[in-house]
Coordinates of C-alpha atoms and ligand atoms in Angstrom, one line a residue:
X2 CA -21.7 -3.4 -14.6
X3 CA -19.5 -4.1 -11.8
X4 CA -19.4 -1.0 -9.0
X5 CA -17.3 -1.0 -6.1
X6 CA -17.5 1.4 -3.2
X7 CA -14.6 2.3 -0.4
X8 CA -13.7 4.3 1.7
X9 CA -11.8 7.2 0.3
X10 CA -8.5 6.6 -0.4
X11 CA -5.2 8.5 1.3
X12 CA -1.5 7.9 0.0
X13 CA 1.2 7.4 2.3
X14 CA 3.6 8.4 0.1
X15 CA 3.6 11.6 -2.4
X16 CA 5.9 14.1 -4.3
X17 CA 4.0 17.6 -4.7
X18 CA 7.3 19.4 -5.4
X19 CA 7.1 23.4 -5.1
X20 CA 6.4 26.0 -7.8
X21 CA 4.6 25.5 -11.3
X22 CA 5.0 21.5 -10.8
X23 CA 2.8 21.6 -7.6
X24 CA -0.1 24.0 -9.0
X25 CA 0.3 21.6 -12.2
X26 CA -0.1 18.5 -10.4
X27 CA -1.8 18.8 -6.8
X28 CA -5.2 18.2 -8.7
X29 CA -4.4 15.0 -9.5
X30 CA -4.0 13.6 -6.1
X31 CA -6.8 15.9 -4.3
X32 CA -9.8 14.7 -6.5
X33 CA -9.1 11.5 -5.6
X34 CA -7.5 11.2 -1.9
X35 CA -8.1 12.6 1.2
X36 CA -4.8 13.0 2.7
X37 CA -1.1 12.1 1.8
X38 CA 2.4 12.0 3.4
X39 CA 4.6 15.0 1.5
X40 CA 8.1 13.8 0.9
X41 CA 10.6 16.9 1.9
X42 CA 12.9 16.2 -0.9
X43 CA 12.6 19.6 -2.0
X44 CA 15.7 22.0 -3.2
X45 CA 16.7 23.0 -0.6
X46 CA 14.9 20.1 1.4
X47 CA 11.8 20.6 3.8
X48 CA 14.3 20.0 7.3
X49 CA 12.7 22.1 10.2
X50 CA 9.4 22.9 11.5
X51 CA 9.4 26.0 10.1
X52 CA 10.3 24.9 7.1
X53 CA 7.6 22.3 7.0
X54 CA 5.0 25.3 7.6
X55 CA 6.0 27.2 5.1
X56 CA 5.4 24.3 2.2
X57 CA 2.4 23.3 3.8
X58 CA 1.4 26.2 3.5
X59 CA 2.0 26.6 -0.2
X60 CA 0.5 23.4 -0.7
X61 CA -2.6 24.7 0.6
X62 CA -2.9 27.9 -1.6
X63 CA -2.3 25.7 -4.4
X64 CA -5.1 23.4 -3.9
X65 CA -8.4 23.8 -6.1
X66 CA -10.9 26.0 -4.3
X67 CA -12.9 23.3 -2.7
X68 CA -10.9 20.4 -2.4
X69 CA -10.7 19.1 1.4
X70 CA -7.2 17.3 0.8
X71 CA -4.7 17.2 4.0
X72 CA -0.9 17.5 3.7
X73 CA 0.7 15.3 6.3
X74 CA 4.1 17.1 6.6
X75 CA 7.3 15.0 6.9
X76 CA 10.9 16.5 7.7
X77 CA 14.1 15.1 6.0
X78 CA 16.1 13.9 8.8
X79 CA 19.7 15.1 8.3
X80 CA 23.2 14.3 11.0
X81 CA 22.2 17.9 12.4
X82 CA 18.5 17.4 12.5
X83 CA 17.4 19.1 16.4
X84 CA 15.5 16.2 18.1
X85 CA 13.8 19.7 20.4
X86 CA 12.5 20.8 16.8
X87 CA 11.4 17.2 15.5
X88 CA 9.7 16.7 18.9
X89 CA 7.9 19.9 18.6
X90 CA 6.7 19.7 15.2
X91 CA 5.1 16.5 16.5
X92 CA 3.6 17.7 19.8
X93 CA 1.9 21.1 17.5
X94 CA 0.5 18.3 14.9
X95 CA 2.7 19.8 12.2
X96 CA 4.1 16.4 11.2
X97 CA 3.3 12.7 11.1
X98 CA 6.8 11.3 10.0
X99 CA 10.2 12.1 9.5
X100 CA 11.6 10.7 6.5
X101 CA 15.2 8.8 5.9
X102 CA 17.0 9.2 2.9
X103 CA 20.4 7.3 2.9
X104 CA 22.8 10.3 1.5
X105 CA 22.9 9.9 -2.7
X106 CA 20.1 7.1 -2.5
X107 CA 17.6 9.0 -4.8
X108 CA 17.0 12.6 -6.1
X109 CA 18.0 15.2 -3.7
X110 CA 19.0 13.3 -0.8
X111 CA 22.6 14.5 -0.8
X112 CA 21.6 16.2 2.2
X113 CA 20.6 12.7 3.8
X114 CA 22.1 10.8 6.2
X115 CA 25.6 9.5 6.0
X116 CA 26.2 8.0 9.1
X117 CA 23.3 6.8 10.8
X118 CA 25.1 6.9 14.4
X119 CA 24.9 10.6 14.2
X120 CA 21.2 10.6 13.6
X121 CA 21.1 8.6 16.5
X122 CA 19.6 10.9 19.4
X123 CA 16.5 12.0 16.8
X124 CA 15.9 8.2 16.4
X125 CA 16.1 7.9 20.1
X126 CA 13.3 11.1 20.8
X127 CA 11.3 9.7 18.3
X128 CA 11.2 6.3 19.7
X129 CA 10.4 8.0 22.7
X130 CA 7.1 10.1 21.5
X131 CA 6.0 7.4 18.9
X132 CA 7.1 9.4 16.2
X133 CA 7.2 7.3 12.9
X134 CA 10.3 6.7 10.7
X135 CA 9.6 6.5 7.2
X136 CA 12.4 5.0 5.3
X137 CA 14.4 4.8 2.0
X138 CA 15.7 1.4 2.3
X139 CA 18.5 1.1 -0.1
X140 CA 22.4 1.5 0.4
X141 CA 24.1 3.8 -1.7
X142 CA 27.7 1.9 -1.7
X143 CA 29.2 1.4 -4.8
X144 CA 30.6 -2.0 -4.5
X145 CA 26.5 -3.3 -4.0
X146 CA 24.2 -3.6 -7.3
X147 CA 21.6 -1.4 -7.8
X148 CA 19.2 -4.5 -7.5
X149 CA 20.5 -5.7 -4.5
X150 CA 20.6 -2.2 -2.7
X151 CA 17.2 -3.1 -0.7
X152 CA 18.0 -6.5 0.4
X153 CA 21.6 -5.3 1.3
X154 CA 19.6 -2.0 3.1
X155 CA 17.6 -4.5 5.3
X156 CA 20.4 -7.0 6.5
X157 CA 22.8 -3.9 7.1
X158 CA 21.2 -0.8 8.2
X159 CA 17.5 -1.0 9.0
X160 CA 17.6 -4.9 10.8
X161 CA 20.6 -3.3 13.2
X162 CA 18.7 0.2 13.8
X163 CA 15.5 -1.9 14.7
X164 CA 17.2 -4.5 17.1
X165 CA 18.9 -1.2 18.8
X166 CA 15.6 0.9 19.2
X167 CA 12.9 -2.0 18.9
X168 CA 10.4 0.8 20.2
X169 CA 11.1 3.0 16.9
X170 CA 8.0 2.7 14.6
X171 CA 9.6 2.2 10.8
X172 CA 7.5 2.3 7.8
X173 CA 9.6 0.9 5.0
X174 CA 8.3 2.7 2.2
X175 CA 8.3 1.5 -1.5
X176 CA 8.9 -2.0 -0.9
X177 CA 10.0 -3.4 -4.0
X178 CA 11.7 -7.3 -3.4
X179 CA 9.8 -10.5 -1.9
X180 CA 13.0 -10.0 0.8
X181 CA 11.4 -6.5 1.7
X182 CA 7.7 -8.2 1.6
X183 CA 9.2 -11.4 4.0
X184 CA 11.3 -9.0 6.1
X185 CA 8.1 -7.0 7.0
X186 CA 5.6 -10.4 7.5
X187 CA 8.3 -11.8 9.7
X188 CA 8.5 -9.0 12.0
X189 CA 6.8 -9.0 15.4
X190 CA 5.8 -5.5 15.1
X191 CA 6.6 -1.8 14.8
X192 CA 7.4 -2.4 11.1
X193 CA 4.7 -1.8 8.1
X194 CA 5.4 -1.3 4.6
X195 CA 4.1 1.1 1.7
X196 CA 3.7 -0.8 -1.7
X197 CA 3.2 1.7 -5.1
X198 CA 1.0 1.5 -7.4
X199 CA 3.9 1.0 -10.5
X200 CA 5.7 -1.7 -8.6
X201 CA 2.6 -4.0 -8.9
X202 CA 2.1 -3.4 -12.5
X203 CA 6.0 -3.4 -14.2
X204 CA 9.1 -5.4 -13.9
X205 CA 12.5 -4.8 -14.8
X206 CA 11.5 -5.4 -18.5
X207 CA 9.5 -2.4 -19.0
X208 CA 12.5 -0.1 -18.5
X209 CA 15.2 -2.0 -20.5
X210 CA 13.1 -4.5 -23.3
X211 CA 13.2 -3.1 -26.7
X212 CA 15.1 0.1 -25.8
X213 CA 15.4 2.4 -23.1
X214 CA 12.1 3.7 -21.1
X215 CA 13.0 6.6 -18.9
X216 CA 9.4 6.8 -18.4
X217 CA 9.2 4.0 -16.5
X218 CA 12.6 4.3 -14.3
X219 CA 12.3 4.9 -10.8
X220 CA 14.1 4.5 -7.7
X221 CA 14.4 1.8 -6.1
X222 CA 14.2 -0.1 -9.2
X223 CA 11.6 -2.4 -10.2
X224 CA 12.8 -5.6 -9.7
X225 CA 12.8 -9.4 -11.3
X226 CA 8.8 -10.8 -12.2
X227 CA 9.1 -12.8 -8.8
X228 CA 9.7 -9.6 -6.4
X229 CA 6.3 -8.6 -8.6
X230 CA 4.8 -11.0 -7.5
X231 CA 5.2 -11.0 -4.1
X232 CA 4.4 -7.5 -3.7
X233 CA 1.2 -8.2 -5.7
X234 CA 0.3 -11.4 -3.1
X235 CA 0.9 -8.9 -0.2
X236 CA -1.1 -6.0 -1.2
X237 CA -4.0 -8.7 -2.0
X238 CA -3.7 -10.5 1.3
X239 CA -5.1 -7.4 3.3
X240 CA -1.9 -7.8 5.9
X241 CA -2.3 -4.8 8.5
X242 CA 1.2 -4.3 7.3
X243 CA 0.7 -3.3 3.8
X244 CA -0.8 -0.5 2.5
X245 CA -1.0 2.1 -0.4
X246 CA 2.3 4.8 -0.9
X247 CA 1.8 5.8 -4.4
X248 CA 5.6 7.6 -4.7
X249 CA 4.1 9.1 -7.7
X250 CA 6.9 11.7 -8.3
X251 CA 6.5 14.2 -11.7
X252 CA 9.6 15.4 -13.2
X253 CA 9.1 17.0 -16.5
X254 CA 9.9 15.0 -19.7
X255 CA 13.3 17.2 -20.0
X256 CA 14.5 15.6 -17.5
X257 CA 13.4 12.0 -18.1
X258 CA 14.3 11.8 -21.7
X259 CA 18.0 12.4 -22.0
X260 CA 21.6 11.2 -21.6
X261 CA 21.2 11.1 -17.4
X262 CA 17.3 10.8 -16.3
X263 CA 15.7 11.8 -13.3
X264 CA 14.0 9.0 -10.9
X265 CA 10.3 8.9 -10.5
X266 CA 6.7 7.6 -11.8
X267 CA 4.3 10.1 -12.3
X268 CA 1.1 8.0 -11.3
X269 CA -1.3 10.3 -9.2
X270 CA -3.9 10.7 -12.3
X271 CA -5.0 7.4 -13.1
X272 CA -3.1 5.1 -9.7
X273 CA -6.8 3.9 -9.1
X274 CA -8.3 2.7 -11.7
X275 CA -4.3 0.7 -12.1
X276 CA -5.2 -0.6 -9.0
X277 CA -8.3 -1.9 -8.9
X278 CA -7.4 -3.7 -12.4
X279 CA -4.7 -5.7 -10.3
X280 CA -7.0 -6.0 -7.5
X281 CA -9.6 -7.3 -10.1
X282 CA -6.4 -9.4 -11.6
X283 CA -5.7 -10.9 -8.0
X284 CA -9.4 -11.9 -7.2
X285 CA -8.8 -9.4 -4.7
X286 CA -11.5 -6.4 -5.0
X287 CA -12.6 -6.9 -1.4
X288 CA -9.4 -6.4 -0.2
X289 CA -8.8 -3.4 -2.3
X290 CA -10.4 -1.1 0.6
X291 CA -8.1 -2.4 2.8
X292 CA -4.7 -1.8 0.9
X293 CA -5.4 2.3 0.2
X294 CA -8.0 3.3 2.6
X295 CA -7.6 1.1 6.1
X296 CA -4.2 -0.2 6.8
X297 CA -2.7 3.2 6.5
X298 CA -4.9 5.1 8.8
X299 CA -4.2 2.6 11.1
X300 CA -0.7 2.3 11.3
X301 CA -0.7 6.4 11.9
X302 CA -2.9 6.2 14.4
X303 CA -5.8 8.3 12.6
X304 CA -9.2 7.4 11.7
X305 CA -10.1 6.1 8.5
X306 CA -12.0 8.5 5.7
X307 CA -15.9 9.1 6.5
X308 CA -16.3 9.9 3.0
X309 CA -16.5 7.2 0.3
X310 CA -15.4 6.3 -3.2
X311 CA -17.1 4.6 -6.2
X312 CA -15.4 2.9 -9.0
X313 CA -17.6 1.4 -11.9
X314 CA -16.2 -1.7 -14.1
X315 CA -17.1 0.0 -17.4
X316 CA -16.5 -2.1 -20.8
X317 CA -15.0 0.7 -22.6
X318 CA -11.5 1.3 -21.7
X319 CA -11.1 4.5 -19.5
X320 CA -8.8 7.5 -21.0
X321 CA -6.6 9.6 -19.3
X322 CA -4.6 12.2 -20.4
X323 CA -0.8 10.9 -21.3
X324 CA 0.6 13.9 -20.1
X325 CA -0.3 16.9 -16.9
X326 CA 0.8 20.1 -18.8
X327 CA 2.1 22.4 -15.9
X328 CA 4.0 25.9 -16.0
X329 CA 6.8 23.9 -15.7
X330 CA 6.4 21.6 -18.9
X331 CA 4.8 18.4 -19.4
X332 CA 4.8 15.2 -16.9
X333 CA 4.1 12.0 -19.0
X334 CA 1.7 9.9 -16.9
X335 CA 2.4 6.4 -16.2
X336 CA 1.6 4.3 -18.9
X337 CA 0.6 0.7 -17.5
X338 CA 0.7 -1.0 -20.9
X339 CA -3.2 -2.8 -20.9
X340 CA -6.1 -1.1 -21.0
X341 CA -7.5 0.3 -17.9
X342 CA -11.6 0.1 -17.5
X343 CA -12.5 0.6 -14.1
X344 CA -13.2 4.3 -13.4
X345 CA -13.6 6.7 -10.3
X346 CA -17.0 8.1 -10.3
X347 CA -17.4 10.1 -6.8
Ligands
LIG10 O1 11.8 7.3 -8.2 C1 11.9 8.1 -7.2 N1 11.7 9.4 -7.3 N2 12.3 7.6 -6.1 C2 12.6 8.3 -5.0 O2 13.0 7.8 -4.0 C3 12.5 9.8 -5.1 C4 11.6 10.2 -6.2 C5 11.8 11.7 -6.6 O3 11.8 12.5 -5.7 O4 11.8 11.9 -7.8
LIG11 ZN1 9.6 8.8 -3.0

């Protein structure tokens, strides 16, 4: 029996939503991580400190009596955002990133940004106080292919913005092309990158190959087996740069399964047994620790987990449920198509 023991995981990357899908589905991420960056892609979206208290504060009350987990709040940056606001929020400890959406790049990010010029004084105060940028990097123009949009997103948008304000920390999150993974190694610093747990695992087959799998759509797309690959070689290598951002993001099968589904992976529940299999799969277990418990701390300036994690290689597969029943409806859980048998223990 083969055991592994880390410290305890945190995801630097995480849709809770509000309502009936948070009570429904904040269990899955607090049993196993300490803390987590909230996305504010909420309706209406999470833009001011005040707003950011409020859902923190519901995320709280809807945490299992117990369970120690910390919300790291994040404000959707918007052309109107107050840079006096942002740089309060920061100063109180209220938030550890703002986040960039590109205006119609994923769900609810009509509010986003348009026009990055206009965002530009926020950028500037954030440079200034060492506030991070956390990034969807993918252009919404229709004349560029949806597979394209992060490559296109890097030479265009975020490669300009970090040449203008070089002191600007930028996490790119969801990296899903080896051009994300080469952009971020080539860098001379103030650049990491969060890798998720279903980009590892699936290519572009698993939504399109022998019919249509809403199930396993999510934005930005999975890519071609080589972009995979790559992401796979830099989450194994341990690179500072790299580290866990799970994106797990539960919509209700309504509104995955018809004529114009919702974006998002539902993989909280079981992301790390997945991930010690492709750990185990990359002769990479030691570097494991690194990848969702080290680099992330790190690059945020905090202190890693005191407490630990155990995982056990067990011969029988491990089940989870294939779907988190909320007052909302049911979330299918992401399916990684092999058998999964390395299971959290403590
Ligand atoms: O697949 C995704 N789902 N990608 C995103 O960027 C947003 C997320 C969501 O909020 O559902
Ligand atoms: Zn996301």
């Amino acid at each position: 029996m083969k055991t592994l023991t880390i410290r305890r995981p945190d995801d630097w990357h995480l849709h809770l939503r509000d309502g009936a899908v948070l009570e429904g589905v904040i269990a899955d991420t607090s049993r196993h991580f300490a803390r987590a960056i909230i996305m504010p892609n909420l309706v209406p979206p999470v833009v001011t400190a005040q707003d950011a208290v409020a859902y923190r504060d519901r995320i709280l009350t809807a945490l299992p009596q117990g369970d120690r987990f910390q919300p790291l709040m994040t404000l959707y940056l918007t052309e109107g955002t107050d840079p006096d606001d942002v740089a309060a929020a920061k100063e109180s400890g209220l938030i550890t990133a703002v986040k960039l959406y590109p205006a119609g790049a994923t769900t609810n990010s009509h509010g986003g940004v348009r026009d990055i010029d206009k965002a530009m004084p926020v950028l500037e105060r954030m440079a200034e106080i060492g506030l991070p940028l956390c990034v969807h990097g993918e252009v919404t123009t229709p004349e560029v292919d949806i597979f394209d949009r992060e490559a296109v997103f890097i030479e265009t948008v975020l490669d300009p913005l970090r040449n203008r304000l070089p002191e600007l920390k930028v996490t790119m999150e969801h990296v899903t092309t080896k051009d994300g993974v080469d952009y971020i190694m080539g860098s001379s610093g103030n650049l990491a990158g969060t890798i998720t747990t279903h980009h590892l695992i699936i290519n572009r087959n698993a939504i399109l190959v022998g019919g249509i799998r809403p199930h396993y759509y999510c934005l930005p797309v999975a890519k071609r087996e080589n972009h995979r690959l790559a992401l796979r070689a830099a989450a194994a290598s341990g690179d500072k740069r790299f580290f866990l951002g799970t994106d797990s993001a539960p919509h209700v099968d309504p509104l995955k399964e018809c004529g114009c589904g919702c974006a998002g992976i539902y993989t909280s529940p079981n992301t790390m047994s997945c991930l010690a299999h492709v750990f185990e799969e990359e002769n990479a277990l030691d570097k494991l620790e690194a990848f969702t418990s080290l680099n992330g701390p790190a690059w945020y300036g905090m202190a890693p987990n005191e407490e630990t994690m155990t995982l056990v290689r067990q011969e029988q597969p491990v089940s989870y449920p294939s779907k988190r029943d909320t007052g909302a409806g049911a979330i299918t859980v992401f399916d990684p198509m092999f058998p999964l048998h390395w299971q959290v223990v403590e």
